[in-house]
JSON list of C-alpha atoms in Angstrom, two decimals:
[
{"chain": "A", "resi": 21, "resn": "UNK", "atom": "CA", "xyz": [-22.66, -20.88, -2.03]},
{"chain": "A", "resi": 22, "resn": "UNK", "atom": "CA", "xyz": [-21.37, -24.22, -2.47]},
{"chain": "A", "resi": 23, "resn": "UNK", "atom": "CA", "xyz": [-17.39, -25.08, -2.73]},
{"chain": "A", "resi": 24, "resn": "UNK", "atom": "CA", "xyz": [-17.55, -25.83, -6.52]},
{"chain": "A", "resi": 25, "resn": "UNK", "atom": "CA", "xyz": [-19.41, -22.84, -7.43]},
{"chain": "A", "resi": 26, "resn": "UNK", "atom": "CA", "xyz": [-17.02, -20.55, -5.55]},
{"chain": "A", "resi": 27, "resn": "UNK", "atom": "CA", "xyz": [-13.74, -22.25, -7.30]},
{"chain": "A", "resi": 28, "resn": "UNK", "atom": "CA", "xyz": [-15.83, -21.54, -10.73]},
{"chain": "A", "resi": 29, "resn": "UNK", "atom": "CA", "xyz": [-16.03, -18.20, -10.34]},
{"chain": "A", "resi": 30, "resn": "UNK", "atom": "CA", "xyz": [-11.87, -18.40, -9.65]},
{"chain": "A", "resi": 31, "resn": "UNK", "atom": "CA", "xyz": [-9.30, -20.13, -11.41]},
{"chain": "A", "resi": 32, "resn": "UNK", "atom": "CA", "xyz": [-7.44, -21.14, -8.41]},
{"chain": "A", "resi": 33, "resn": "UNK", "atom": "CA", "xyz": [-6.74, -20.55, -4.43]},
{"chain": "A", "resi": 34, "resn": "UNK", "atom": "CA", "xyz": [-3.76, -18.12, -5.75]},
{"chain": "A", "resi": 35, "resn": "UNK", "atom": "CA", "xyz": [-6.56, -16.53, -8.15]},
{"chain": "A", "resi": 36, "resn": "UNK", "atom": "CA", "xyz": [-8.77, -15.38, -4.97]},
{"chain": "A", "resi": 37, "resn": "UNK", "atom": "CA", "xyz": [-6.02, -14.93, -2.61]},
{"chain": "A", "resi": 38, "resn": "UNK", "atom": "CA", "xyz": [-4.49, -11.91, -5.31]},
{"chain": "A", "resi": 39, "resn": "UNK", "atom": "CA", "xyz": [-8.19, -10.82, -5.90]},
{"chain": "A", "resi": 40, "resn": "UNK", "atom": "CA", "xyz": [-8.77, -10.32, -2.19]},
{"chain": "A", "resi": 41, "resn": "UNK", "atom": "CA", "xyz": [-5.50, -8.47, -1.64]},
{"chain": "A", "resi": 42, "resn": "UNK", "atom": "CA", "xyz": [-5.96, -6.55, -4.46]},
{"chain": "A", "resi": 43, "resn": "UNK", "atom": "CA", "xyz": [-9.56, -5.76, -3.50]},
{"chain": "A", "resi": 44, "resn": "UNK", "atom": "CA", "xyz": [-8.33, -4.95, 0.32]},
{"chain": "A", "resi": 45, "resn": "UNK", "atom": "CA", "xyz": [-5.28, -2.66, -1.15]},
{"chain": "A", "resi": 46, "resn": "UNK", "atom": "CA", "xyz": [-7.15, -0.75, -3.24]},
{"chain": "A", "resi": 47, "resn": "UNK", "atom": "CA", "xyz": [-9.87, -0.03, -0.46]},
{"chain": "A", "resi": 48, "resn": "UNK", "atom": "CA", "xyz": [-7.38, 0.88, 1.54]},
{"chain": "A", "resi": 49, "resn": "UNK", "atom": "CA", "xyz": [-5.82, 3.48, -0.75]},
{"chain": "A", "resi": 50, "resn": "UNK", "atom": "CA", "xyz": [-9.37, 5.00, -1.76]},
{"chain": "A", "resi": 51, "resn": "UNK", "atom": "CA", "xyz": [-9.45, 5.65, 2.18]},
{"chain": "A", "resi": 52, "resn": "UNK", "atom": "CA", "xyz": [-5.90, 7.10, 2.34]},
{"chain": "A", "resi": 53, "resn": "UNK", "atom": "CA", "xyz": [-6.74, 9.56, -0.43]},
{"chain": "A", "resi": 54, "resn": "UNK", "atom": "CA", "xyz": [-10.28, 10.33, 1.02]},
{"chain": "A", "resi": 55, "resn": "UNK", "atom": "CA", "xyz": [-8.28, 11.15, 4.43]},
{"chain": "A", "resi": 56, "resn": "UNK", "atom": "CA", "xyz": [-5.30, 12.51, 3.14]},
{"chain": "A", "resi": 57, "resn": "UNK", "atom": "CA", "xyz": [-5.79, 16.67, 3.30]},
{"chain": "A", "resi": 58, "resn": "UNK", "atom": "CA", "xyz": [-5.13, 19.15, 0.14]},
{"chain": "A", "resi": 59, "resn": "UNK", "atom": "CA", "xyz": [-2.26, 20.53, 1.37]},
{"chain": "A", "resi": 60, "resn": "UNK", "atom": "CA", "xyz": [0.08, 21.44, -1.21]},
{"chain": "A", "resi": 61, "resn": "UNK", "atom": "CA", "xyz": [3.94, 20.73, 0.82]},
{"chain": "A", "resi": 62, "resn": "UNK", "atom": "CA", "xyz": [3.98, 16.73, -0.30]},
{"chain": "A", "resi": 63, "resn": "UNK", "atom": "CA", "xyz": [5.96, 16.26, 3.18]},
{"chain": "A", "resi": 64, "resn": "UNK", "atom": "CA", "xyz": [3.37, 17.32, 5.08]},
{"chain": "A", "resi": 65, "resn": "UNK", "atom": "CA", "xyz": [0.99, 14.95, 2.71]},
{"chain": "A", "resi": 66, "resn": "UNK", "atom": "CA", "xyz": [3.46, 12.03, 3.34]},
{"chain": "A", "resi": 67, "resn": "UNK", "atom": "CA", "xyz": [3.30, 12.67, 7.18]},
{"chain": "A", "resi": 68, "resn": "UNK", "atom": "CA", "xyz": [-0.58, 13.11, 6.71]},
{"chain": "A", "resi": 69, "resn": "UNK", "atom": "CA", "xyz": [-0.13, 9.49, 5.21]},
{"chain": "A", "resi": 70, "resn": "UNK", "atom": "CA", "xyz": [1.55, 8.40, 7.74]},
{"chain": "A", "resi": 71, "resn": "UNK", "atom": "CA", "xyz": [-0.72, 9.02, 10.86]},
{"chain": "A", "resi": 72, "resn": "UNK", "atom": "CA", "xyz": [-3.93, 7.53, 8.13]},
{"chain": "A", "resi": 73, "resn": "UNK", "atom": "CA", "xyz": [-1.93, 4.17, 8.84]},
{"chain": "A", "resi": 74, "resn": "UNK", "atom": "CA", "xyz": [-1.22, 4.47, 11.99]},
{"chain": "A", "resi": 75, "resn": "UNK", "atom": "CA", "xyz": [-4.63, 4.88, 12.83]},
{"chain": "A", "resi": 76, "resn": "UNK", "atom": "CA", "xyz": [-5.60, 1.79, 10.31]},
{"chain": "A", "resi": 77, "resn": "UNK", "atom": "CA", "xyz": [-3.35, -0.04, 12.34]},
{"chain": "A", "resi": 78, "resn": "UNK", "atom": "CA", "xyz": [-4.95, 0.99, 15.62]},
{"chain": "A", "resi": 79, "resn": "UNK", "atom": "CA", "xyz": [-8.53, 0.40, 14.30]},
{"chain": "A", "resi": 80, "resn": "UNK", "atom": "CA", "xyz": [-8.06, -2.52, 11.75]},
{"chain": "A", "resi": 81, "resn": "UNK", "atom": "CA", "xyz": [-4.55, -4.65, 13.22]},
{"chain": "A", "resi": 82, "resn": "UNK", "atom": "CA", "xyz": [-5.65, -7.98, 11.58]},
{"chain": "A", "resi": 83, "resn": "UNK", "atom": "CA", "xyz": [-6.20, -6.54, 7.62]},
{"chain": "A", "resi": 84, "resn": "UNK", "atom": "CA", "xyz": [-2.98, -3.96, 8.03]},
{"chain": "A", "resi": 85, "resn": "UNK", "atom": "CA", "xyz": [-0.62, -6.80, 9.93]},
{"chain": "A", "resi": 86, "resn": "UNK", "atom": "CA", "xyz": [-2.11, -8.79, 6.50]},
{"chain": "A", "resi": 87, "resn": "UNK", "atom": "CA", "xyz": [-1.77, -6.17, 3.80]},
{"chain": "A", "resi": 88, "resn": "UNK", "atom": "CA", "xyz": [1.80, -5.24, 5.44]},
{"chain": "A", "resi": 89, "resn": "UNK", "atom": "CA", "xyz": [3.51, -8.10, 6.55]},
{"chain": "A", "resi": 90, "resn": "UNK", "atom": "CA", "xyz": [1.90, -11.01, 4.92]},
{"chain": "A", "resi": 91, "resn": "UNK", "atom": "CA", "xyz": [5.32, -12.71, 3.13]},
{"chain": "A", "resi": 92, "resn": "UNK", "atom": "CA", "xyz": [2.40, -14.60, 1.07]},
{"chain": "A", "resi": 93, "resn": "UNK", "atom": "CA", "xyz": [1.80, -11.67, -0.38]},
{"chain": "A", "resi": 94, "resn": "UNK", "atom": "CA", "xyz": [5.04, -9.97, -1.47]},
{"chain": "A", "resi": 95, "resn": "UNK", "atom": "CA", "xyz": [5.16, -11.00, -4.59]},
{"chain": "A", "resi": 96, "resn": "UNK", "atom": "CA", "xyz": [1.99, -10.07, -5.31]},
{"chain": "A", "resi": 97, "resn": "UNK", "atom": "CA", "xyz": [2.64, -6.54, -4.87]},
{"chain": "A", "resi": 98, "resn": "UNK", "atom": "CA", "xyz": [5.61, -6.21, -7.28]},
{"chain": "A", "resi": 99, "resn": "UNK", "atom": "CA", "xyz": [4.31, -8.77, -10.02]},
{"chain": "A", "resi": 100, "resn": "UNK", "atom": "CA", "xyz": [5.83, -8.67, -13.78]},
{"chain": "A", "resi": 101, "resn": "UNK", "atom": "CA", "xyz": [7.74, -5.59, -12.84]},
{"chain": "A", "resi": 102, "resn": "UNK", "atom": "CA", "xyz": [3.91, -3.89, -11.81]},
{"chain": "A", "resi": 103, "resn": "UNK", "atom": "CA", "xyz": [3.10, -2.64, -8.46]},
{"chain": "A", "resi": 104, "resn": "UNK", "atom": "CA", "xyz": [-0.28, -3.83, -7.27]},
{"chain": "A", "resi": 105, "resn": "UNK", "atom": "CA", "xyz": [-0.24, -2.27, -3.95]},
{"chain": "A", "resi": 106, "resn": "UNK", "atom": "CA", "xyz": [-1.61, 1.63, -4.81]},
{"chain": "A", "resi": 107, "resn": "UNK", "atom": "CA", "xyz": [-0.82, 2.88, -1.44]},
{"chain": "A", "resi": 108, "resn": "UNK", "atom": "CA", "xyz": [3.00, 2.24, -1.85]},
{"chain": "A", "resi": 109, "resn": "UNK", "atom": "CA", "xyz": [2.59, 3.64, -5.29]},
{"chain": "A", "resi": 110, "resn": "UNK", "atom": "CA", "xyz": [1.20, 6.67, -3.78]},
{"chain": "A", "resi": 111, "resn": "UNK", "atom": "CA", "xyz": [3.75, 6.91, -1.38]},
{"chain": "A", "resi": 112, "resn": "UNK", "atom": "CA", "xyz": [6.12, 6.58, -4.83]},
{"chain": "A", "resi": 113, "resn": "UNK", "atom": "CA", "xyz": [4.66, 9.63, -5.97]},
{"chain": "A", "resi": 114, "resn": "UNK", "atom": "CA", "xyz": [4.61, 11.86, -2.56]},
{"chain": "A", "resi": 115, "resn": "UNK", "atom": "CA", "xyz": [8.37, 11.15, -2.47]},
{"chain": "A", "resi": 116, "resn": "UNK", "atom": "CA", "xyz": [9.46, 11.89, -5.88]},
{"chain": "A", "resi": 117, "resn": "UNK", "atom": "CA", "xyz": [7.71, 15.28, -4.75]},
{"chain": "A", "resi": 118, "resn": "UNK", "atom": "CA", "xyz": [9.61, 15.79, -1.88]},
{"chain": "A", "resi": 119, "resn": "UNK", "atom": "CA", "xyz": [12.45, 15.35, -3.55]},
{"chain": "A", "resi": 120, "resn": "UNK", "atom": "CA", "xyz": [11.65, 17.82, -6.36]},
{"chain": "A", "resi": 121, "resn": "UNK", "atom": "CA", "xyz": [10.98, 20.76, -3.50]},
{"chain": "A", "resi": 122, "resn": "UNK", "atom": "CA", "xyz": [13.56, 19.42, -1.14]},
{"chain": "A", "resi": 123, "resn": "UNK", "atom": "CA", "xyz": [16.49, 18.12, -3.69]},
{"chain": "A", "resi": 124, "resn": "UNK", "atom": "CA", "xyz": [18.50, 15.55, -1.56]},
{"chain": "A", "resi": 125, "resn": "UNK", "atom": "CA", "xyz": [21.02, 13.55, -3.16]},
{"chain": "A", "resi": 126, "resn": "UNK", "atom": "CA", "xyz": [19.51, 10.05, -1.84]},
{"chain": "A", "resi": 127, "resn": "UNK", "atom": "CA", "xyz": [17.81, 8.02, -3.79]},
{"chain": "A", "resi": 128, "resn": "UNK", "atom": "CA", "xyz": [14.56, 7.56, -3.94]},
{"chain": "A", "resi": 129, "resn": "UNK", "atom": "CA", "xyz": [14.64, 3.82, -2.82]},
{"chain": "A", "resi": 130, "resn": "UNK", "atom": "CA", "xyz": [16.39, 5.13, 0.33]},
{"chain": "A", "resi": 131, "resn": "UNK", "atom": "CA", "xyz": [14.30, 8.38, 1.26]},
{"chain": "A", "resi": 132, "resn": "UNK", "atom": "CA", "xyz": [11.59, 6.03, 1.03]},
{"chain": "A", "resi": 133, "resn": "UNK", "atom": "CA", "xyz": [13.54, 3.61, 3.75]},
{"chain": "A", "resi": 134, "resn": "UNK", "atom": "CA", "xyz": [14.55, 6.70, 5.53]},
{"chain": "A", "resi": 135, "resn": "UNK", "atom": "CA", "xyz": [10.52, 7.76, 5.75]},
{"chain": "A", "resi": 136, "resn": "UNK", "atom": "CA", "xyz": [9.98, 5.62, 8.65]},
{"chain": "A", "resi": 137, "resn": "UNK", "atom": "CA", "xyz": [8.71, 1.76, 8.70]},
{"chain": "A", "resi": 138, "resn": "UNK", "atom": "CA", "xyz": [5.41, 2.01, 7.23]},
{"chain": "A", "resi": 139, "resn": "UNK", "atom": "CA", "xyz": [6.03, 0.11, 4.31]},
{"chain": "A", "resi": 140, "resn": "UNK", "atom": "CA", "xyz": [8.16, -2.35, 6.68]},
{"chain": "A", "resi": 141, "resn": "UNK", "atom": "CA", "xyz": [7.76, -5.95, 4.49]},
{"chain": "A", "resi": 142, "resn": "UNK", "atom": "CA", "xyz": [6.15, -4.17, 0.89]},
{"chain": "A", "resi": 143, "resn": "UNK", "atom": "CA", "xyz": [8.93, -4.02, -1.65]},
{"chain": "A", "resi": 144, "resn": "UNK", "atom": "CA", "xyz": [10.26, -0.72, -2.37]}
]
């Protein structure tokens, strides 16, 4: 593939940068959900999520350092008000259970920050 037929098939260096993070997110999340196990208590689901990344960051250091702490790629993840990152959105979703079956009166911005630093660098 030569350099002019691989900037054809993308509008720009920004245009494959966001396609390859979005394409790397999203495999990443189809993993997480694979993993994650069908148990019903969304805490234990959230801790479930939890030791999926630690283990991605064990196994893959160089595409979760990217995905996670990649300033480059911040605003990619909360662009026009739209997440693009599906693993923080499932995360989203996991804690708005929690906080259904465990009522706390934090918000969910901050039980998210209190959940540890796995989403250390994504925007909440």
């Amino acid at each position: 593939m030569t350099t002019g037929s691989f900037y054809k098939h993308f509008d720009s260096k920004d245009d494959l940068f966001r396609t390859v993070t979005a394409t790397l997110s999203e495999r990443l999340s189809q993993q997480a959900r694979q993993t994650a196990t069908k148990e019903k208590d969304p805490l234990v689901q959230l801790i479930d999520l939890g030791e999926f990344i630690i283990i991605q960051f064990k196994k893959q250091p160089n595409l979760m350092g990217f995905l996670f702490f990649n300033n480059s790629i911040l605003d990619l993840y909360q662009h026009n008000g739209t997440s693009h990152f599906p693993l923080l959105d499932d995360t989203h979703q996991l804690i708005k259970k929690i906080m259904a079956v465990y009522p706390t009166h934090d918000s969910e911005k901050n039980y998210l920050s209190k959940s540890g630093p796995l989403f250390k660098g994504t925007p909440c």
